Short mmCIF file of C-alpha atoms and ligand atoms in Angstrom, two decimals:
data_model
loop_
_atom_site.label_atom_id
_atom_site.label_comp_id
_atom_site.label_asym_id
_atom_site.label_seq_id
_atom_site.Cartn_x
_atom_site.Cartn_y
_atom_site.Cartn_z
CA UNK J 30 0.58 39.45 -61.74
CA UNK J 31 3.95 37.84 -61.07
CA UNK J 32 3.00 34.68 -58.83
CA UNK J 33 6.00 34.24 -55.91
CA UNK J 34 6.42 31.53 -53.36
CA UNK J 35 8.19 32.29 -50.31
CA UNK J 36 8.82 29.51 -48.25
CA UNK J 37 8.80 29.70 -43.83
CA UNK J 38 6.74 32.00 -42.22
CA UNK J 39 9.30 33.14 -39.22
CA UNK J 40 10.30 37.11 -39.46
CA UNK J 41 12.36 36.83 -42.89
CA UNK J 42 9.35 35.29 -44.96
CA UNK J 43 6.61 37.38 -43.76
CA UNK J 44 9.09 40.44 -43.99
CA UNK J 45 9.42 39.74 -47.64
CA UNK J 46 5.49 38.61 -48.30
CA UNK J 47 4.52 42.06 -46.44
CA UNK J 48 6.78 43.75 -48.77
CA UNK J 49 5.96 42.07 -52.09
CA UNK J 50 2.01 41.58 -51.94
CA UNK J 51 1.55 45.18 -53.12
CA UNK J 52 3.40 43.93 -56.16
CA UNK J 53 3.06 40.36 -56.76
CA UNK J 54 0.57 37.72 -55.93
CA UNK J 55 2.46 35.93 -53.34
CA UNK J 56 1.89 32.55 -51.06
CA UNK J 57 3.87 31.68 -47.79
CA UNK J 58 4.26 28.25 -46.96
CA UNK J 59 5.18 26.92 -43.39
CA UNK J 60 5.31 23.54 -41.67
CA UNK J 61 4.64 24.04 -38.43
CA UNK J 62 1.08 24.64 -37.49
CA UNK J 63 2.02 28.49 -36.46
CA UNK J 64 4.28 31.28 -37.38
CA UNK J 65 7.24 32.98 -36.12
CA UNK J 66 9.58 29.97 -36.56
CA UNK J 67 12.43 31.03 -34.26
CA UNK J 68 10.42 32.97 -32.27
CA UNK J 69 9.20 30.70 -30.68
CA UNK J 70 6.38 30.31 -28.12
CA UNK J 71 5.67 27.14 -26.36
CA UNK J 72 2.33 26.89 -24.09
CA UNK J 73 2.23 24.65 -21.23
CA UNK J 74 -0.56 25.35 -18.94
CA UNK J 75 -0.17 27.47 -16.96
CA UNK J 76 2.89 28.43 -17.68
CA UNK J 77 4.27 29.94 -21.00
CA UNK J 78 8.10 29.95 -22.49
CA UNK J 79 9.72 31.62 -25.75
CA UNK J 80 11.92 29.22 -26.33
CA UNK J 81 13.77 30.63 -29.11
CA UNK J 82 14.95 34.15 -29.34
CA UNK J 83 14.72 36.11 -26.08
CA UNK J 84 14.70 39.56 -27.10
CA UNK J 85 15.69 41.52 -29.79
CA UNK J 86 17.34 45.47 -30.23
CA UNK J 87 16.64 47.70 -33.00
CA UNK J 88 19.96 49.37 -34.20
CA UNK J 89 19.19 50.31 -37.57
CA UNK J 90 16.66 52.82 -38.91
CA UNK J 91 14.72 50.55 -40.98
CA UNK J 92 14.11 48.31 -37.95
CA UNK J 93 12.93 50.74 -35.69
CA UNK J 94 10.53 52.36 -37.64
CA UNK J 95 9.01 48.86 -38.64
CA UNK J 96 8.76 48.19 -34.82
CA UNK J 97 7.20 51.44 -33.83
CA UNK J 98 3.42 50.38 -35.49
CA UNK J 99 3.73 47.50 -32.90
CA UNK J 100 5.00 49.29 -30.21
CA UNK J 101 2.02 52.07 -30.39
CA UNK J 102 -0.11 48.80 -30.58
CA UNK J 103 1.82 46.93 -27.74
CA UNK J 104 2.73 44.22 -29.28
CA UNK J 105 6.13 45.16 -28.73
CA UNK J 106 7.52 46.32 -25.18
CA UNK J 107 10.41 46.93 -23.60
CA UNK J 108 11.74 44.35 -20.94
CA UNK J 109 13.67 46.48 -18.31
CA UNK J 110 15.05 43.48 -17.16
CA UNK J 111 17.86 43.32 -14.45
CA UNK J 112 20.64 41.95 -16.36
CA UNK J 113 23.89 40.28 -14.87
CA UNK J 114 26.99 38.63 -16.17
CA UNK J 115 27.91 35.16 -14.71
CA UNK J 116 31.58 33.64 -14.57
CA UNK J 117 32.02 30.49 -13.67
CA UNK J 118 29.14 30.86 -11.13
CA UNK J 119 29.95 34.71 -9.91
CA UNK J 120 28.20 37.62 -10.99
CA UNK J 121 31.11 39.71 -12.21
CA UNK J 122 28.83 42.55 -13.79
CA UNK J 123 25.21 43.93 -12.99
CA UNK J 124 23.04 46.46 -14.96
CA UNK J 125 19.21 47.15 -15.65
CA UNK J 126 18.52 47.01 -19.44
CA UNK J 127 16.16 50.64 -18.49
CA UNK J 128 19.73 52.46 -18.12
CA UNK J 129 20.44 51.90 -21.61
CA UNK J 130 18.85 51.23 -25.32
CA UNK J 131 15.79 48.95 -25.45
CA UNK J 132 15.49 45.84 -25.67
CA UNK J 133 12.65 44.45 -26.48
CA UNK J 134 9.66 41.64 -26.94
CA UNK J 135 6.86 40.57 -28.37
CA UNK J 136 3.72 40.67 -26.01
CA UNK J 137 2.40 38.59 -24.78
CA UNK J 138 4.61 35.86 -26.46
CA UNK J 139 7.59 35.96 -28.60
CA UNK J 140 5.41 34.62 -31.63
CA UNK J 141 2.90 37.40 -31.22
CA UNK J 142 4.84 40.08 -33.68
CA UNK J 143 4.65 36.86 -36.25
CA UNK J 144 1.16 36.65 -35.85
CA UNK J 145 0.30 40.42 -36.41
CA UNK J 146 2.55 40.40 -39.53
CA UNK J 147 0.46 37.16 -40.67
CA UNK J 148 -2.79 39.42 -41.15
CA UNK J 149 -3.79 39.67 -44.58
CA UNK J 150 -1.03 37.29 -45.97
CA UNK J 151 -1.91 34.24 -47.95
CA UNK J 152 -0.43 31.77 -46.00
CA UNK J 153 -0.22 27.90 -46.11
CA UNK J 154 0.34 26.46 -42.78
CA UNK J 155 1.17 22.66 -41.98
CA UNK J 156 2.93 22.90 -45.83
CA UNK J 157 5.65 21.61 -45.77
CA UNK J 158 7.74 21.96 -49.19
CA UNK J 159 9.90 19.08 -50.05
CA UNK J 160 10.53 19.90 -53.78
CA UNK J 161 11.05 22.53 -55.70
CA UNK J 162 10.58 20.95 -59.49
CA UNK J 163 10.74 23.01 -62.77
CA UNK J 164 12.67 25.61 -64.70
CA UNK J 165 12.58 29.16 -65.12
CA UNK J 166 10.59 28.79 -68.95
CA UNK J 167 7.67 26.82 -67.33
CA UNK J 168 7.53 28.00 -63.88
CA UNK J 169 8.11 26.45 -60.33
CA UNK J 170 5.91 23.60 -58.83
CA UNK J 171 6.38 23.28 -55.20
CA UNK J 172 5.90 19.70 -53.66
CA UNK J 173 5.00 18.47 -50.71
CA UNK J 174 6.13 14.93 -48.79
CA UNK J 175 2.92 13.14 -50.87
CA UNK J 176 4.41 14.73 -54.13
CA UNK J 177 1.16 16.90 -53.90
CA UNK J 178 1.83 19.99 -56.05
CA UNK J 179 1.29 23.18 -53.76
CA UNK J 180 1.06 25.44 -56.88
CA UNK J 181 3.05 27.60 -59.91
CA UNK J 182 5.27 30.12 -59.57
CA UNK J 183 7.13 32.67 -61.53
CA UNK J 184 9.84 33.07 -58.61
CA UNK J 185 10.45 30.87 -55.30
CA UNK J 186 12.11 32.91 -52.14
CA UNK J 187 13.38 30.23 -49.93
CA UNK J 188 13.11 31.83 -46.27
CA UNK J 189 14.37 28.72 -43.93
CA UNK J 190 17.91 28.03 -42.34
CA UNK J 191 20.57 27.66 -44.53
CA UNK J 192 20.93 24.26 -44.44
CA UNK J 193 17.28 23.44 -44.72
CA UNK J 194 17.89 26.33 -47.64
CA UNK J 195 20.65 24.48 -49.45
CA UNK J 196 18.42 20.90 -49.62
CA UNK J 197 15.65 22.49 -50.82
CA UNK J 198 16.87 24.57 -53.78
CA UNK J 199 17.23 22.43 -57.56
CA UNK J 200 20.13 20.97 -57.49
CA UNK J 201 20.83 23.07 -60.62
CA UNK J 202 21.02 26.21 -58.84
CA UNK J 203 23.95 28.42 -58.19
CA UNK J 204 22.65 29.44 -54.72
CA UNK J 205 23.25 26.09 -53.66
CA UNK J 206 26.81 26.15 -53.21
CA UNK J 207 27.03 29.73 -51.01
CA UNK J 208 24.31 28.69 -48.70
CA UNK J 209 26.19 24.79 -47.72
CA UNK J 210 29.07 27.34 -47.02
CA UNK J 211 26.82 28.38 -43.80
CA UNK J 212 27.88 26.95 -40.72
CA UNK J 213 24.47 27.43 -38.08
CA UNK J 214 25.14 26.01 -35.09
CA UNK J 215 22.88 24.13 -32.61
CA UNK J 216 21.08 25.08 -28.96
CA UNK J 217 18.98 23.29 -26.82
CA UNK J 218 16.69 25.27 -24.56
CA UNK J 219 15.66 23.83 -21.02
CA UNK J 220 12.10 24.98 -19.96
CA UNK J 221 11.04 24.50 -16.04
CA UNK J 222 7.81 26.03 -14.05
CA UNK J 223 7.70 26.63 -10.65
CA UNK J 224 5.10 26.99 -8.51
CA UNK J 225 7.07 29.53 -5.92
CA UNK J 226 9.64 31.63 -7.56
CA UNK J 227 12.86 30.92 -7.03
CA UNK J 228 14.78 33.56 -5.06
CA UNK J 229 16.84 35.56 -7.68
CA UNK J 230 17.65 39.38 -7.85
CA UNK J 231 17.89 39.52 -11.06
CA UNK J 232 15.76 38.75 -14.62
CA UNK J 233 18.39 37.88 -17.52
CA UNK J 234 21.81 36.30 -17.33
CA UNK J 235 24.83 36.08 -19.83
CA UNK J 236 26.85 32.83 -18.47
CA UNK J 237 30.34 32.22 -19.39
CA UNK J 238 32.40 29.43 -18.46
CA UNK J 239 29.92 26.67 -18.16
CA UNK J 240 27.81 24.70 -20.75
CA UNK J 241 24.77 27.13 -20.47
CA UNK J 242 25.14 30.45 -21.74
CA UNK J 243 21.77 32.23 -20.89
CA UNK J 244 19.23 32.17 -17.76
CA UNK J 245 15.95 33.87 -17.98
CA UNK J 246 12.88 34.57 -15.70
CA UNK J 247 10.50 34.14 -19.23
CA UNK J 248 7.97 35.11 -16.83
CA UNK J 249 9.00 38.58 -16.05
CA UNK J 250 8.91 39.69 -19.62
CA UNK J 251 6.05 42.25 -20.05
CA UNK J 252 2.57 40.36 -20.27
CA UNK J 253 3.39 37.46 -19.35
CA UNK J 254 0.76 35.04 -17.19
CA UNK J 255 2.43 35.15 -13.79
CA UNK J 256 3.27 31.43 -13.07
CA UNK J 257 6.99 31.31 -12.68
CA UNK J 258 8.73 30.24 -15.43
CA UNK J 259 13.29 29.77 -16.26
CA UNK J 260 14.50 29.77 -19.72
CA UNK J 261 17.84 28.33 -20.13
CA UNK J 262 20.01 27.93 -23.23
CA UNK J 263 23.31 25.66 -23.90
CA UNK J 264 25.91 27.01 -25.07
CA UNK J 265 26.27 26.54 -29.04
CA UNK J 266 29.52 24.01 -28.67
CA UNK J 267 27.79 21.90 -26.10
CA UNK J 268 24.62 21.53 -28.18
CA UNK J 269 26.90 20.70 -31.56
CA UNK J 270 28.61 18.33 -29.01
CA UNK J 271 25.41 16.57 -28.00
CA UNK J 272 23.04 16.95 -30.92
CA UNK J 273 22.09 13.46 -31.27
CA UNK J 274 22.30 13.02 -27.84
CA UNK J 275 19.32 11.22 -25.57
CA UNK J 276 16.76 13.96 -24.36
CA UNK J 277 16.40 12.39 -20.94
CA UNK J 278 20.15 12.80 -20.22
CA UNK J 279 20.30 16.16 -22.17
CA UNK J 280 17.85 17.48 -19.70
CA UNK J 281 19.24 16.20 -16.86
CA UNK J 282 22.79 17.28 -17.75
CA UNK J 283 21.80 20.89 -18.28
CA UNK J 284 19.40 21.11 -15.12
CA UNK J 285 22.05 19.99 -13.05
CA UNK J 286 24.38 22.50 -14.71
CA UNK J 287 21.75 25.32 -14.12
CA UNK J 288 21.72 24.49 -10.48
CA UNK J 289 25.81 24.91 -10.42
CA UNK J 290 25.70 28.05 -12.03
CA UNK J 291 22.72 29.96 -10.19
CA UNK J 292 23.59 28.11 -7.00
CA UNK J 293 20.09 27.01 -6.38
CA UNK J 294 18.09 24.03 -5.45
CA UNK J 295 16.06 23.37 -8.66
CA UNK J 296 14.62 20.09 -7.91
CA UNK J 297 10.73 21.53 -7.17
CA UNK J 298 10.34 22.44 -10.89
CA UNK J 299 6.70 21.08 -12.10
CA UNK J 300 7.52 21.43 -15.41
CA UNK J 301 9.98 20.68 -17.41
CA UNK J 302 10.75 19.96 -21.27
CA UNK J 303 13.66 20.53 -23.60
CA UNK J 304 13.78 21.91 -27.14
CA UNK J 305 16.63 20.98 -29.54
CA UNK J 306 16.84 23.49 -32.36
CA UNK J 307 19.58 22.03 -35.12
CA UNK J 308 19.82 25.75 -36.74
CA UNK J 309 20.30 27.99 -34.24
CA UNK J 310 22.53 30.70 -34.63
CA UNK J 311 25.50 31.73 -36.73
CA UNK J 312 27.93 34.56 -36.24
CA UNK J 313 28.35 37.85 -38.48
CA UNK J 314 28.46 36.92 -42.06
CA UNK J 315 29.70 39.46 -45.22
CA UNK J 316 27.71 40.00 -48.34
CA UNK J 317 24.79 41.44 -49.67
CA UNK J 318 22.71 40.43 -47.29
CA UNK J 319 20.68 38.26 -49.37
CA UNK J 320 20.80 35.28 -52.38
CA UNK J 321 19.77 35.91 -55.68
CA UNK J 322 19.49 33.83 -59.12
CA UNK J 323 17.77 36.59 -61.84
CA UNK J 324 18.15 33.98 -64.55
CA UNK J 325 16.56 31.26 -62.76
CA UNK J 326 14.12 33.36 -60.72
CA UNK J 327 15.03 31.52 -56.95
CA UNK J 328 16.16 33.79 -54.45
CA UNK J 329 17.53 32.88 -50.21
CA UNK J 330 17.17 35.25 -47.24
CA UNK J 331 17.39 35.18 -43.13
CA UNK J 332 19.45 36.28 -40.62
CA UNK J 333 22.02 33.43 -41.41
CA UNK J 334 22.75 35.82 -44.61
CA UNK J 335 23.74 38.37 -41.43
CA UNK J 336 23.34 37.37 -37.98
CA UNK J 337 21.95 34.94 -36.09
CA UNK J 338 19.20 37.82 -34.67
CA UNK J 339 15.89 39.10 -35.57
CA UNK J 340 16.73 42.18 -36.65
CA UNK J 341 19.39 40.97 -39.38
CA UNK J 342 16.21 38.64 -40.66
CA UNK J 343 14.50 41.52 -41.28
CA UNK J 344 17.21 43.26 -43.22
CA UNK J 345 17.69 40.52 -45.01
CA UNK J 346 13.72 40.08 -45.92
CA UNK J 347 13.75 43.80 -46.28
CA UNK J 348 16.77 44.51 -48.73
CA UNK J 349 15.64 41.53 -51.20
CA UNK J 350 12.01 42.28 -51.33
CA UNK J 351 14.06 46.01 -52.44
CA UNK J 352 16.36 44.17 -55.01
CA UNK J 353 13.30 42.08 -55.70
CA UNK J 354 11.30 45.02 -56.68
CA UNK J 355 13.46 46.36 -59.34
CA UNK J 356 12.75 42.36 -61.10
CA UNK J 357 8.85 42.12 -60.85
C1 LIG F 12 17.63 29.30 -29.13
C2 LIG F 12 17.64 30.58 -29.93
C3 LIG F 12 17.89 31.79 -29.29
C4 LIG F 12 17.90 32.98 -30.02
N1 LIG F 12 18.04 34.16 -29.36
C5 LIG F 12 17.91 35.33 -30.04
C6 LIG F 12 17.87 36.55 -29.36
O1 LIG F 12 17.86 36.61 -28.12
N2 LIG F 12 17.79 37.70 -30.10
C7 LIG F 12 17.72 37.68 -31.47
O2 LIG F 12 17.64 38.74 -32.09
N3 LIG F 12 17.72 36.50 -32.14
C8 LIG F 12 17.81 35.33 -31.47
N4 LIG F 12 17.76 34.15 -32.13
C9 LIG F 12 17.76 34.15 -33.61
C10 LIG F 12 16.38 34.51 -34.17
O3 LIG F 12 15.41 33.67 -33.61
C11 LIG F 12 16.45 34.36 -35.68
O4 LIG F 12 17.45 35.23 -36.17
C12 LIG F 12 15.16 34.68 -36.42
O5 LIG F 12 14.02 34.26 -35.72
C13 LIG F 12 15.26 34.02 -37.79
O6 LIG F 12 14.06 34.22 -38.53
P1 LIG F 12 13.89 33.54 -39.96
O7 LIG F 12 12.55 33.91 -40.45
O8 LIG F 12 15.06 33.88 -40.82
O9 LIG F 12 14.00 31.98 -39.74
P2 LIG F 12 13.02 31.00 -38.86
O10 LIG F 12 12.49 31.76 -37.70
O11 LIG F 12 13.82 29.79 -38.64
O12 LIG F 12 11.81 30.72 -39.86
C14 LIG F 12 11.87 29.74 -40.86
C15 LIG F 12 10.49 29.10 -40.97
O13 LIG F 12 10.52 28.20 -42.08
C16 LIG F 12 9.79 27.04 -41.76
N5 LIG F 12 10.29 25.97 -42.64
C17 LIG F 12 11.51 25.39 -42.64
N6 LIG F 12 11.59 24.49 -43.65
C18 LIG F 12 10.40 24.53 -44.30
C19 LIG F 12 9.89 23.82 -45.43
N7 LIG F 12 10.62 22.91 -46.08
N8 LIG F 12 8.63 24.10 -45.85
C20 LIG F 12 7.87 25.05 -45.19
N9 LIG F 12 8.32 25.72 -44.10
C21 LIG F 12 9.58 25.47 -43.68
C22 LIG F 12 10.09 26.82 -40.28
O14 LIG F 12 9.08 26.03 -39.67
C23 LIG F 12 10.11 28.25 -39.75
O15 LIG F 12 8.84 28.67 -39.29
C24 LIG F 12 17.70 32.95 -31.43
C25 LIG F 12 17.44 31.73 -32.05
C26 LIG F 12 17.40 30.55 -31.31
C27 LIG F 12 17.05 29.26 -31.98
#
């Protein structure tokens, strides 16, 4: 059998190791100690964030139907959230997200859907690849940081943010070149608990005109443990801004600017922690949808080949694994 690496374990990797073990013996390696990648869980007794994506809508067929096994299972659930706009600290627009088409998490954590896609996968977590080594005539080794060799491979599907993407691929490759073309942008999320909630009529908040862009009550997403938890992002530009920037002052910089904008008294949080994420998001991209090199047997997805959003990852996993098909 054809022996394929794919490399991160967030939505677009396990998409495309779901898709290709009927075909292929195929590995997943991933850093961290978990999977999901960008949707991201963080635990902090008692209370519970997802610090990365927030949500995530199903527009195209292919989507929805893979959601609807998970949905049946309730692992995926709509959040009816009460959802406002916010203008320079007015609400200029109101709506509740069960008026109109779904949107939708993972229960009970963001990272859940990553872990029910995990079942039955050979994957390699805490592996970090540093190297990809070889050629197309002898196969791929895969590295780690102690030059360990992680294994051979016919074909290597790098599933990780662009840039990450573009470092990781042989320098020979012609992927290389595309992918540094991909501009992902930073976000830092703010995470605070509270032991009494904090007096707001509504769940989920766009913001404009101010340095944070979104406002959530994490803990009124379905399932959730009930401790009272705010998820706040920076905008994009202010994170590129400060990227480097001390975490202390980052923090204290956005809680202050979370306090102008939802005109509240934030200073009982019990908990608080920030999250810098380097690759973030990127805007609507054209092209295939996906990266691939026939001749040298490497191939690139994730949502930075479409959208920064869950769903493009999918598509992304989804339509290569179908290109990929037609190779193996
Ligand atoms: C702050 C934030 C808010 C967001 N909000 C939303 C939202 O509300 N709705 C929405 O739809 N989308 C949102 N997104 C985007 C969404 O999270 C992504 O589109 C999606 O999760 C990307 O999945 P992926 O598998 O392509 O990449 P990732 O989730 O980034 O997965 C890549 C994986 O590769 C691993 N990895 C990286 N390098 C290596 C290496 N060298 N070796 C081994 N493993 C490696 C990483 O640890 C990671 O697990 C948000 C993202 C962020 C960061």
């Amino acid at each position: 059998m054809t022996r394929i690496a794919v490399i991160g374990a967030g939505i677009t990797g396990l998409t495309l190791a779901q898709e290709l073990a009927p075909l292929a013996e195929v590995a997943v390696f991933e850093k961290s100690r978990g999977y999901g990648g960008r949707m991201a869980t963080r635990q902090a007794d008692p209370y519970q964030f997802d610090h990365g994506a927030q949500f995530f809508t199903a527009k195209s067929e292919a989507f929805a139907a893979f959601l609807q096994p998970f949905i049946e299972r309730r692992c995926v659930a709509r959040w009816d959230a009460n959802f406002v706009e916010i203008d320079a600290g007015s609400i200029v627009s109101r709506r509740c997200w069960a008026d109109g088409p779904a949107h939708y998490v993972a229960t009970p954590c963001m990272n859940a859907l990553a872990k029910q896609m995990s079942a039955g996968l050979d994957i390699r977590l805490a592996s970090r690849v540093t190297r990809i080594v070889g050629s197309v005539a002898d196969g791929w080794q895969l590295l780690d940081q102690q030059h360990t060799v992680l294994g051979h491979y016919d074909w290597v599907v790098v599933a990780i943010p662009a840039r990450q993407a573009a470092e990781l691929l042989p320098a020979s490759s012609r992927l290389r070149a595309p992918i540094e073309q991909k501009d992902m942008l930073g976000c830092y999320s703010l995470m605070l608990g509270f032991r009494q909630e904090l007096a707001l009529d509504w769940q989920a908040a766009f913001v404009s005109g101010a340095d944070i862009s979104w406002v959530s009550n994490d803990s009124s997403k379905p399932g959730r443990p009930d401790y009272y938890s705010l998820l706040v992002h920076s905008t994009n530009l202010w994170a590129e801004k400060n990227i480097d920037a001390d975490d202390e002052w980052v923090t204290t910089r956005l809680c202050a600017e979370l306090a102008r904008v939802i005109d509240r008294d934030i200073s009982a949080a019990e908990h608080v922690a920030l999250h810098r994420w380097r690759y973030a998001n990127i805007g609507r991209q054209a092209g295939e949808g996906f990266l691939l090199d026939c001749d040298n047997r490497l191939a690139a997805a994730g949502d930075w080949c479409i959208h920064g959003r869950i769903e493009s990852a999918y598509l992304s996993a989804l339509r290569l694994a179908q290109r990929l098909q037609l190779e193996l």
